[in-house]
């Protein structure tokens, strides 16, 4: 029986003899899950890249998400972090970000069930979809095999200044992938290794009891290399035209391991892991079965750096980033040749860390009369080490000049604090000083998840099957100090499904489902939101500049460190960072469909899906209401920026703790702290909305007369003001805490077609057995493009001058620059800018399995055979803070379809 599908059952009187005639029924009249199931044979016949995400994308109602989140799939309009992944019942979803899962060797997959909706009470922790993978099991005979694959560079399509050397894939254990690009910083050459393995030991204790031990691993490693290049001396515009040749001199190198999509500098890795699990299956009686499992999964991740062939270790071992302030109305230009930057890896970087999941579950199945009762419990504990990011090199320095004649005058420095720089000697006598900036959100974190469910699969009549169930989820998140800042309980999720075998012969069915689904927050949300974090600036005069790393020497502090939002590395008051009555993130869904077998050669059907987000979770940095509350209640406060952001439900009333801070932003316990209650109108944010509506049509030719084929067409719309936990508009890495809901000024124009909306989708796949030795397969995707977005600066709102937001006039605007659906002073609502072009892809394969060498197969696959080059994303930022000056990168196409490539595979399997 296929996982994710049902089996026809009849609980009527026992029949003494059965005569079977005709063909096997092609419609599963007991299944109400939406999606698709792929067996090992299916995956071997189809041209599909060997990733779990590629399997998911074969199913209807799925689309590739934004590259900032690792190109993981969106199910039914959901965010990319809202899905669940299982291997043999164990949750393998990445716990840090919930973006994707560890990869598996394709040769070990027995079956992959893609559930895009309508799934029963045994599945939870997803408002997107579920991928449940079952691995192959051992038999009483030995079987061995090997696979070797290669992707020749000569058969790859090329774009301008993009080159694709050889890629190798050996038995799904070692995958080398190269991507070389030319830029003004040099030639970038990336090489990746993706090692996968899986072993499974089955012990049949007796006919009724079995133990299964599964051990699986996936290690993803990418080396990002940058080489120097020589400009073409005959081209005066060689640098601008990128006209040069590699010199072969390695400039820098970064190696990332199991980074997943969480590192801001290197977002497209795979969150590899090592998993060990033990599962027990017992058939206690003919009517009672028990399943239990327990396992542990751990991911070790991190980056290491090289400069000029010298190993630097992690980002903390790099020199600080050095910068200068160019000439503006306030600052005179500083000679960049004097103040050199020795850190070629600037910005915020991740630190080495780990993510561990320990999980267990117990399921019981009992048959009584016409009822099949199922119940179960599960519990998981997640531990994360080293979540968050920090300044590369530990800090950054910017060299500044107060201007000619201003050295002896008070001038505003960091935090708008005035000072006379000459009073501090050294460089200050001539008006020069240096500003140190420190940022770190590095922290440990933990989370727990548990659930109980029960459902009843009731064969009401021989033609009608009804499944009713209920699930109770709970989860909690704790910060680096072990303090629980989110504690969700009693997430009651009812599920109801029905399937009607219209004619009683499994030739046609009508089915439907309705249910509520909940979603938890990843462990990474603790970073900065609820854990200790540091974001400070401080000014110094100096007596010299280090010739080895460019940092100032002989420093004399002008002022104390100051934080614009009270981040001093101290313990946060958790009552102030999470609203007191936070509601869980949930979604309601209803589906209705019908299928019919029109003779032995054709099945067809249609299904409608409607999803509606019930509540969303994000963070708000609009602390102006809290500031006003503090002033009204005599609590000492000095600046709205010194108050922490807080996690809340957009569009709901908010109750959050308010207390004071000193003139430098240090938190104070004033004795007057208290809970402040604000209505949704006082907060000013609209309710979080997301609706997804879809019509799915399919045609299927069952495997007959040597060929199989299936075609899906989906007409859908994903609309609202919240994509989900991810924010594809800007690719912000903070899953669950984006900038989109920080201030109510960002709301106008935000409600419309969401990033994962694809109005039209046509998917088709199939294979043809040409002869007993030769077969061919194809996989087709045609879909409309992603909605284009424009985010600009609304000068009036950003500066606190918009009369529609009186609180901004009273206490200042957001100051976020390009975060508004307003570009060049013109409103650009979501969905009003058109779409990117259609994307079209055709994948083909040809397989030769000679009869004279049983177990041997030779395969050639061509991906994107027509070399479609459609863009998949664009830069949404219109300006850099001045609404009248268009950013040169605006509307730049950032990612494209993967160019055409070919892959040759030799596989041999033998049974002994």
mmCIF file of C-alpha atoms in Angstrom, residues 357-560:
data_model
loop_
_atom_site.group_PDB
_atom_site.id
_atom_site.type_symbol
_atom_site.label_atom_id
_atom_site.label_comp_id
_atom_site.label_asym_id
_atom_site.label_seq_id
_atom_site.Cartn_x
_atom_site.Cartn_y
_atom_site.Cartn_z
ATOM 1 C CA UNK A 357 16.701 17.210 17.304
ATOM 2 C CA UNK A 358 15.682 14.381 19.619
ATOM 3 C CA UNK A 359 12.261 13.016 18.759
ATOM 4 C CA UNK A 360 10.024 10.114 19.637
ATOM 5 C CA UNK A 361 6.495 9.041 18.809
ATOM 6 C CA UNK A 362 4.034 6.254 19.532
ATOM 7 C CA UNK A 363 1.091 5.316 17.294
ATOM 8 C CA UNK A 364 -1.689 2.807 17.936
ATOM 9 C CA UNK A 365 -4.114 1.451 15.360
ATOM 10 C CA UNK A 366 -7.210 -0.536 16.327
ATOM 11 C CA UNK A 367 -9.892 -1.984 14.078
ATOM 12 C CA UNK A 368 -13.374 -2.475 15.493
ATOM 13 C CA UNK A 369 -16.322 -3.228 13.243
ATOM 14 C CA UNK A 370 -16.462 -0.669 10.467
ATOM 15 C CA UNK A 371 -14.119 1.694 12.300
ATOM 16 C CA UNK A 372 -10.348 1.962 12.062
ATOM 17 C CA UNK A 373 -9.221 3.970 15.083
ATOM 18 C CA UNK A 374 -5.798 5.585 15.196
ATOM 19 C CA UNK A 375 -4.177 7.543 18.001
ATOM 20 C CA UNK A 376 -0.696 8.768 18.720
ATOM 21 C CA UNK A 377 1.605 11.044 20.649
ATOM 22 C CA UNK A 378 4.932 12.598 19.755
ATOM 23 C CA UNK A 379 7.519 14.776 21.442
ATOM 24 C CA UNK A 380 10.594 16.573 20.111
ATOM 25 C CA UNK A 381 13.304 18.641 21.724
ATOM 26 C CA UNK A 382 15.526 20.947 19.678
ATOM 27 C CA UNK A 383 18.860 22.399 20.806
ATOM 28 C CA UNK A 384 20.651 25.040 18.750
ATOM 29 C CA UNK A 385 24.185 26.262 19.335
ATOM 30 C CA UNK A 386 25.435 29.408 17.652
ATOM 31 C CA UNK A 387 22.313 30.891 16.090
ATOM 32 C CA UNK A 388 22.434 34.437 14.755
ATOM 33 C CA UNK A 389 25.165 36.583 13.210
ATOM 34 C CA UNK A 390 27.897 38.972 14.285
ATOM 35 C CA UNK A 391 30.191 41.623 12.827
ATOM 36 C CA UNK A 392 32.919 40.134 10.685
ATOM 37 C CA UNK A 393 36.172 40.505 12.616
ATOM 38 C CA UNK A 394 34.259 41.289 15.794
ATOM 39 C CA UNK A 395 33.534 44.915 14.909
ATOM 40 C CA UNK A 396 33.874 47.557 12.234
ATOM 41 C CA UNK A 397 35.613 50.944 12.247
ATOM 42 C CA UNK A 398 34.808 54.042 10.214
ATOM 43 C CA UNK A 399 37.237 56.938 10.055
ATOM 44 C CA UNK A 400 35.566 60.336 10.165
ATOM 45 C CA UNK A 401 36.404 64.025 9.961
ATOM 46 C CA UNK A 402 34.346 66.790 11.571
ATOM 47 C CA UNK A 403 35.332 69.277 8.892
ATOM 48 C CA UNK A 404 37.688 72.189 8.638
ATOM 49 C CA UNK A 405 37.251 74.603 11.534
ATOM 50 C CA UNK A 406 34.987 72.280 13.537
ATOM 51 C CA UNK A 407 37.579 70.495 15.674
ATOM 52 C CA UNK A 408 37.029 72.955 18.525
ATOM 53 C CA UNK A 409 33.252 73.105 18.133
ATOM 54 C CA UNK A 410 30.594 70.726 19.531
ATOM 55 C CA UNK A 411 29.472 68.385 16.746
ATOM 56 C CA UNK A 412 26.939 65.519 16.917
ATOM 57 C CA UNK A 413 28.648 62.132 17.110
ATOM 58 C CA UNK A 414 27.149 58.638 17.615
ATOM 59 C CA UNK A 415 23.660 58.719 19.061
ATOM 60 C CA UNK A 416 23.508 62.443 18.188
ATOM 61 C CA UNK A 417 25.657 63.137 21.260
ATOM 62 C CA UNK A 418 27.604 66.409 20.924
ATOM 63 C CA UNK A 419 31.329 66.550 21.697
ATOM 64 C CA UNK A 420 34.402 68.680 20.988
ATOM 65 C CA UNK A 421 36.798 66.160 19.456
ATOM 66 C CA UNK A 422 39.938 68.282 20.015
ATOM 67 C CA UNK A 423 39.430 67.952 23.778
ATOM 68 C CA UNK A 424 40.365 64.271 23.506
ATOM 69 C CA UNK A 425 43.776 64.788 21.939
ATOM 70 C CA UNK A 426 45.489 62.736 19.283
ATOM 71 C CA UNK A 427 43.733 62.853 15.938
ATOM 72 C CA UNK A 428 40.976 64.953 17.462
ATOM 73 C CA UNK A 429 43.223 68.031 17.459
ATOM 74 C CA UNK A 430 42.940 68.026 13.664
ATOM 75 C CA UNK A 431 39.253 67.052 13.678
ATOM 76 C CA UNK A 432 39.662 63.305 13.005
ATOM 77 C CA UNK A 433 38.067 60.509 14.999
ATOM 78 C CA UNK A 434 37.046 56.858 14.551
ATOM 79 C CA UNK A 435 33.720 55.179 15.262
ATOM 80 C CA UNK A 436 33.550 51.560 16.381
ATOM 81 C CA UNK A 437 30.389 49.551 15.644
ATOM 82 C CA UNK A 438 29.741 46.183 17.271
ATOM 83 C CA UNK A 439 26.910 43.840 16.392
ATOM 84 C CA UNK A 440 26.244 40.325 17.634
ATOM 85 C CA UNK A 441 23.093 38.268 17.903
ATOM 86 C CA UNK A 442 25.012 35.006 18.427
ATOM 87 C CA UNK A 443 23.167 32.875 20.937
ATOM 88 C CA UNK A 444 22.100 29.387 21.865
ATOM 89 C CA UNK A 445 18.422 28.482 21.714
ATOM 90 C CA UNK A 446 16.082 25.586 22.342
ATOM 91 C CA UNK A 447 12.529 24.542 21.606
ATOM 92 C CA UNK A 448 10.085 21.777 22.427
ATOM 93 C CA UNK A 449 7.209 20.376 20.385
ATOM 94 C CA UNK A 450 4.582 17.831 21.349
ATOM 95 C CA UNK A 451 1.273 16.589 20.013
ATOM 96 C CA UNK A 452 -1.516 14.089 20.548
ATOM 97 C CA UNK A 453 -4.002 12.998 17.928
ATOM 98 C CA UNK A 454 -6.877 10.606 17.391
ATOM 99 C CA UNK A 455 -8.938 9.875 14.318
ATOM 100 C CA UNK A 456 -11.594 7.450 13.189
ATOM 101 C CA UNK A 457 -11.705 6.064 9.678
ATOM 102 C CA UNK A 458 -15.338 4.955 9.434
ATOM 103 C CA UNK A 459 -16.714 2.967 6.513
ATOM 104 C CA UNK A 460 -20.243 4.362 6.892
ATOM 105 C CA UNK A 461 -21.536 2.408 3.894
ATOM 106 C CA UNK A 462 -19.743 0.315 1.269
ATOM 107 C CA UNK A 463 -19.553 3.494 -0.819
ATOM 108 C CA UNK A 464 -18.904 6.185 1.812
ATOM 109 C CA UNK A 465 -15.780 6.528 3.925
ATOM 110 C CA UNK A 466 -15.558 9.307 6.531
ATOM 111 C CA UNK A 467 -12.427 10.190 8.480
ATOM 112 C CA UNK A 468 -12.818 12.453 11.506
ATOM 113 C CA UNK A 469 -9.948 13.402 13.754
ATOM 114 C CA UNK A 470 -8.542 15.954 16.120
ATOM 115 C CA UNK A 471 -4.999 17.000 16.922
ATOM 116 C CA UNK A 472 -3.619 18.917 19.889
ATOM 117 C CA UNK A 473 -0.259 20.607 19.338
ATOM 118 C CA UNK A 474 1.969 22.478 21.754
ATOM 119 C CA UNK A 475 5.348 24.120 21.371
ATOM 120 C CA UNK A 476 7.720 26.411 23.226
ATOM 121 C CA UNK A 477 10.829 28.448 22.408
ATOM 122 C CA UNK A 478 13.590 29.361 24.871
ATOM 123 C CA UNK A 479 16.442 31.856 24.612
ATOM 124 C CA UNK A 480 20.157 31.403 25.216
ATOM 125 C CA UNK A 481 19.678 31.701 28.975
ATOM 126 C CA UNK A 482 17.163 28.863 28.945
ATOM 127 C CA UNK A 483 14.218 31.175 29.563
ATOM 128 C CA UNK A 484 10.990 30.266 27.828
ATOM 129 C CA UNK A 485 9.692 33.262 25.877
ATOM 130 C CA UNK A 486 6.995 31.529 23.809
ATOM 131 C CA UNK A 487 4.759 28.838 25.252
ATOM 132 C CA UNK A 488 1.869 27.728 23.058
ATOM 133 C CA UNK A 489 -0.548 25.103 24.335
ATOM 134 C CA UNK A 490 -3.881 23.581 23.368
ATOM 135 C CA UNK A 491 -3.635 24.172 19.634
ATOM 136 C CA UNK A 492 -6.780 22.209 18.829
ATOM 137 C CA UNK A 493 -6.916 21.235 15.165
ATOM 138 C CA UNK A 494 -10.052 19.373 13.988
ATOM 139 C CA UNK A 495 -9.837 17.424 10.720
ATOM 140 C CA UNK A 496 -12.674 15.986 8.642
ATOM 141 C CA UNK A 497 -12.505 14.152 5.324
ATOM 142 C CA UNK A 498 -14.856 12.035 3.245
ATOM 143 C CA UNK A 499 -14.617 9.949 0.078
ATOM 144 C CA UNK A 500 -17.639 8.673 -1.861
ATOM 145 C CA UNK A 501 -17.196 5.755 -4.251
ATOM 146 C CA UNK A 502 -19.970 6.905 -6.578
ATOM 147 C CA UNK A 503 -20.569 3.651 -8.453
ATOM 148 C CA UNK A 504 -19.222 1.292 -5.860
ATOM 149 C CA UNK A 505 -16.601 -0.060 -8.274
ATOM 150 C CA UNK A 506 -13.774 2.458 -7.709
ATOM 151 C CA UNK A 507 -14.332 3.952 -11.158
ATOM 152 C CA UNK A 508 -15.194 7.417 -9.822
ATOM 153 C CA UNK A 509 -15.149 9.265 -6.537
ATOM 154 C CA UNK A 510 -16.117 12.543 -4.941
ATOM 155 C CA UNK A 511 -14.003 13.613 -1.996
ATOM 156 C CA UNK A 512 -13.349 16.552 0.254
ATOM 157 C CA UNK A 513 -11.683 17.694 3.435
ATOM 158 C CA UNK A 514 -11.732 20.502 5.959
ATOM 159 C CA UNK A 515 -9.298 21.214 8.726
ATOM 160 C CA UNK A 516 -7.221 23.570 10.811
ATOM 161 C CA UNK A 517 -3.430 23.507 10.770
ATOM 162 C CA UNK A 518 -0.931 25.130 13.150
ATOM 163 C CA UNK A 519 2.669 26.221 12.696
ATOM 164 C CA UNK A 520 5.466 26.682 15.213
ATOM 165 C CA UNK A 521 8.392 29.124 15.207
ATOM 166 C CA UNK A 522 11.935 27.899 14.434
ATOM 167 C CA UNK A 523 14.664 27.963 17.076
ATOM 168 C CA UNK A 524 16.450 30.756 15.216
ATOM 169 C CA UNK A 525 13.764 33.287 16.156
ATOM 170 C CA UNK A 526 15.424 33.515 19.585
ATOM 171 C CA UNK A 527 18.434 35.256 18.041
ATOM 172 C CA UNK A 528 18.168 38.969 18.741
ATOM 173 C CA UNK A 529 14.402 38.856 19.322
ATOM 174 C CA UNK A 530 14.579 37.318 22.810
ATOM 175 C CA UNK A 531 18.227 36.559 23.589
ATOM 176 C CA UNK A 532 21.141 38.734 24.571
ATOM 177 C CA UNK A 533 22.287 40.859 21.644
ATOM 178 C CA UNK A 534 24.661 43.750 21.103
ATOM 179 C CA UNK A 535 24.346 46.684 18.719
ATOM 180 C CA UNK A 536 26.510 49.583 19.883
ATOM 181 C CA UNK A 537 28.539 52.472 18.513
ATOM 182 C CA UNK A 538 31.308 54.437 20.254
ATOM 183 C CA UNK A 539 33.643 57.234 19.160
ATOM 184 C CA UNK A 540 37.417 57.532 19.750
ATOM 185 C CA UNK A 541 40.315 59.747 18.884
ATOM 186 C CA UNK A 542 43.514 57.942 17.938
ATOM 187 C CA UNK A 543 47.248 58.473 17.492
ATOM 188 C CA UNK A 544 47.967 56.139 14.592
ATOM 189 C CA UNK A 545 46.727 53.456 12.219
ATOM 190 C CA UNK A 546 47.840 49.818 12.360
ATOM 191 C CA UNK A 547 49.769 48.859 9.217
ATOM 192 C CA UNK A 548 48.654 45.216 9.572
ATOM 193 C CA UNK A 549 44.880 45.472 9.941
ATOM 194 C CA UNK A 550 44.006 49.158 9.500
ATOM 195 C CA UNK A 551 42.535 49.636 12.992
ATOM 196 C CA UNK A 552 43.173 52.823 15.008
ATOM 197 C CA UNK A 553 45.913 52.788 17.667
ATOM 198 C CA UNK A 554 46.313 54.835 20.830
ATOM 199 C CA UNK A 555 42.554 55.119 21.215
ATOM 200 C CA UNK A 556 40.980 57.590 23.624
ATOM 201 C CA UNK A 557 37.200 57.190 24.120
ATOM 202 C CA UNK A 558 35.159 60.307 23.441
ATOM 203 C CA UNK A 559 31.938 58.774 24.787
ATOM 204 C CA UNK A 560 30.502 55.518 26.101
#
